Amino acid sequence: MSTTITVIPGDGIGPEVTAATLDILKAAGAELEYDTQHAGVGALETHLTPLPDETLDSLRRNRVSLKGPLTTPVGTGFRSINVAIRKEFDLYANVRPALSLVPGGRYENVDLVLIRENTEGLYVGVEHYIGVGNDPRAAAESVMIITRFGAERAVRYAFDFARKNKRRKVTLAHKANILKYTQGLFLEAGREVARDYPEIQFEDRIIDATAMALVMNPWEFDVLVMENMFGDILSDLMAGLVGGLGFTPAGNIGLNAAMFEAVHGSAPDIAGKGVANPSALLLAGCMLLDHVGQPEVADRIRASLKTVVLDRTEATRDMGGSATTREFTQAVIRGLDAAG
Ligand code: NAD
């Protein structure tokens, strides 16, 4: 049975990589219907708001979405729509796979998944200045919020993910040696959850040591879970291990909704030129297919994508080639037959 999903093409290169992704999903036989909606700077121009009610209604209705990158004005203007959507739908687990695909990346055979708690920590944005004497901004304070509820559900998601995907180990990275209350609570909650999954190896590590170990020997790890800001930083580090943001998708998962996206932004420098690499959004589309129960279609797309990337004849500019988005897309579509 076909699943209807909300599609938000987004800003900058968003519409180009979204069109490429939908072409490939269609050619691969994905049973999806698309409810296309606007958000971001484009929506501000057409709907006078960066997050129109129609878009929110569609997300509420369909519960599963594929989202292109959205431009966020720096310093002024509206706040991040990505963050607003995550909050509105309580998308508490950010799933960031890092899989070696591109030859010439720093490491071969890396296959890691980081689960980042997506709603708490320092990113709740509880911060303010403290005035001293004549200086109203002499100091600044930010509050890290960790709840047992938030920590437990993120760690549980990591273990459920490990179980479902036959992963062997979960590493919880933290800084409980210094931040004994907040990070300590995250660790305590994690240790409790781990007891329910005796077949999966569990370890905890200090975040800074984890960063070094990831660079020295990434194969030591499998699934990693951590609070919001640590996850934000280490997930980009992990993208760097496997060839950069051009190939990095993300899932934002809640109890009743899920949003899949590329990790990269709207790339205004190449927008409209037809040279963007659609791989990250395509891989996000594959995560979406896994999520809605069409993993065989996802596997075929991943196999074809891998062949095209390894072959290098149709490499896009960021991969060191000169193929256009369209040429790359057509190559992936042609490769689907060989992929089964
Ligand atoms: P960016 O990821 O858009 O671009 C960084 C560099 O990578 C640029 O040189 C760009 O050309 C290149 N690049 C990115 N994606 C590419 C692709 N698919 N193919 C080829 N090259 C690619 O980061 P930025 O310039 O810092 O951000 C631009 C805008 O995107 C900002 O407004 C930012 O807020 C927004 N952003 C949105 C998201 C999101 O919606 N999830 C994520 C990150 C940034």
mmCIF file with all atom_site columns, C-alpha atoms in Angstrom, residues 109-113 158-171 194 197-203 205 214 217-224:
data_model
loop_
_atom_site.group_PDB
_atom_site.id
_atom_site.type_symbol
_atom_site.label_atom_id
_atom_site.label_alt_id
_atom_site.label_comp_id
_atom_site.label_asym_id
_atom_site.label_entity_id
_atom_site.label_seq_id
_atom_site.pdbx_PDB_ins_code
_atom_site.Cartn_x
_atom_site.Cartn_y
_atom_site.Cartn_z
_atom_site.occupancy
_atom_site.B_iso_or_equiv
_atom_site.pdbx_formal_charge
_atom_site.auth_seq_id
_atom_site.auth_comp_id
_atom_site.auth_asym_id
_atom_site.auth_atom_id
_atom_site.pdbx_PDB_model_num
ATOM 1  C CA . ASN A 1 109 ? 34.740 0.472  5.799  1.00 0.00 ? 109 ASN A CA 1
ATOM 2  C CA . VAL A 1 110 ? 33.323 2.813  8.395  1.00 0.00 ? 110 VAL A CA 1
ATOM 3  C CA . ASP A 1 111 ? 29.718 2.054  9.287  1.00 0.00 ? 111 ASP A CA 1
ATOM 4  C CA . LEU A 1 112 ? 28.594 4.015  12.348 1.00 0.00 ? 112 LEU A CA 1
ATOM 5  C CA . VAL A 1 113 ? 25.277 5.412  13.504 1.00 0.00 ? 113 VAL A CA 1
ATOM 6  C CA . ALA A 1 158 ? 19.585 3.752  20.281 1.00 0.00 ? 158 ALA A CA 1
ATOM 7  C CA . PHE A 1 159 ? 19.184 0.249  21.732 1.00 0.00 ? 159 PHE A CA 1
ATOM 8  C CA . ASP A 1 160 ? 16.007 -0.469 19.768 1.00 0.00 ? 160 ASP A CA 1
ATOM 9  C CA . PHE A 1 161 ? 17.816 0.702  16.641 1.00 0.00 ? 161 PHE A CA 1
ATOM 10 C CA . ALA A 1 162 ? 20.765 -1.577 17.472 1.00 0.00 ? 162 ALA A CA 1
ATOM 11 C CA . ARG A 1 163 ? 18.462 -4.546 18.070 1.00 0.00 ? 163 ARG A CA 1
ATOM 12 C CA . LYS A 1 164 ? 16.443 -3.988 14.910 1.00 0.00 ? 164 LYS A CA 1
ATOM 13 C CA . ASN A 1 165 ? 19.524 -3.513 12.738 1.00 0.00 ? 165 ASN A CA 1
ATOM 14 C CA . LYS A 1 166 ? 21.530 -6.336 14.335 1.00 0.00 ? 166 LYS A CA 1
ATOM 15 C CA . ARG A 1 167 ? 24.214 -4.024 15.649 1.00 0.00 ? 167 ARG A CA 1
ATOM 16 C CA . ARG A 1 168 ? 26.589 -5.365 18.272 1.00 0.00 ? 168 ARG A CA 1
ATOM 17 C CA . LYS A 1 169 ? 27.397 -2.433 20.540 1.00 0.00 ? 169 LYS A CA 1
ATOM 18 C CA . VAL A 1 170 ? 26.067 0.888  21.919 1.00 0.00 ? 170 VAL A CA 1
ATOM 19 C CA . THR A 1 171 ? 28.520 3.500  23.213 1.00 0.00 ? 171 THR A CA 1
ATOM 20 C CA . ALA A 1 194 ? 21.060 -0.878 28.850 1.00 0.00 ? 194 ALA A CA 1
ATOM 21 C CA . TYR A 1 197 ? 19.169 -5.225 26.182 1.00 0.00 ? 197 TYR A CA 1
ATOM 22 C CA . PRO A 1 198 ? 21.556 -7.883 27.513 1.00 0.00 ? 198 PRO A CA 1
ATOM 23 C CA . GLU A 1 199 ? 22.417 -9.156 24.030 1.00 0.00 ? 199 GLU A CA 1
ATOM 24 C CA . ILE A 1 200 ? 23.881 -5.776 23.028 1.00 0.00 ? 200 ILE A CA 1
ATOM 25 C CA . GLN A 1 201 ? 27.257 -4.745 24.389 1.00 0.00 ? 201 GLN A CA 1
ATOM 26 C CA . PHE A 1 202 ? 27.145 -1.432 26.261 1.00 0.00 ? 202 PHE A CA 1
ATOM 27 C CA . GLU A 1 203 ? 29.981 0.896  27.154 1.00 0.00 ? 203 GLU A CA 1
ATOM 28 C CA . ARG A 1 205 ? 33.089 6.797  27.419 1.00 0.00 ? 205 ARG A CA 1
ATOM 29 C CA . LEU A 1 214 ? 36.746 8.089  16.545 1.00 0.00 ? 214 LEU A CA 1
ATOM 30 C CA . ASN A 1 217 ? 40.173 3.988  15.200 1.00 0.00 ? 217 ASN A CA 1
ATOM 31 C CA . PRO A 1 218 ? 36.522 4.507  14.132 1.00 0.00 ? 218 PRO A CA 1
ATOM 32 C CA . TRP A 1 219 ? 36.019 0.739  13.698 1.00 0.00 ? 219 TRP A CA 1
ATOM 33 C CA . GLU A 1 220 ? 35.964 0.391  17.508 1.00 0.00 ? 220 GLU A CA 1
ATOM 34 C CA . PHE A 1 221 ? 32.468 1.901  17.455 1.00 0.00 ? 221 PHE A CA 1
ATOM 35 C CA . ASP A 1 222 ? 29.076 0.821  16.180 1.00 0.00 ? 222 ASP A CA 1
ATOM 36 C CA . VAL A 1 223 ? 26.042 2.759  17.511 1.00 0.00 ? 223 VAL A CA 1
ATOM 37 C CA . LEU A 1 224 ? 26.741 5.880  19.593 1.00 0.00 ? 224 LEU A CA 1
#
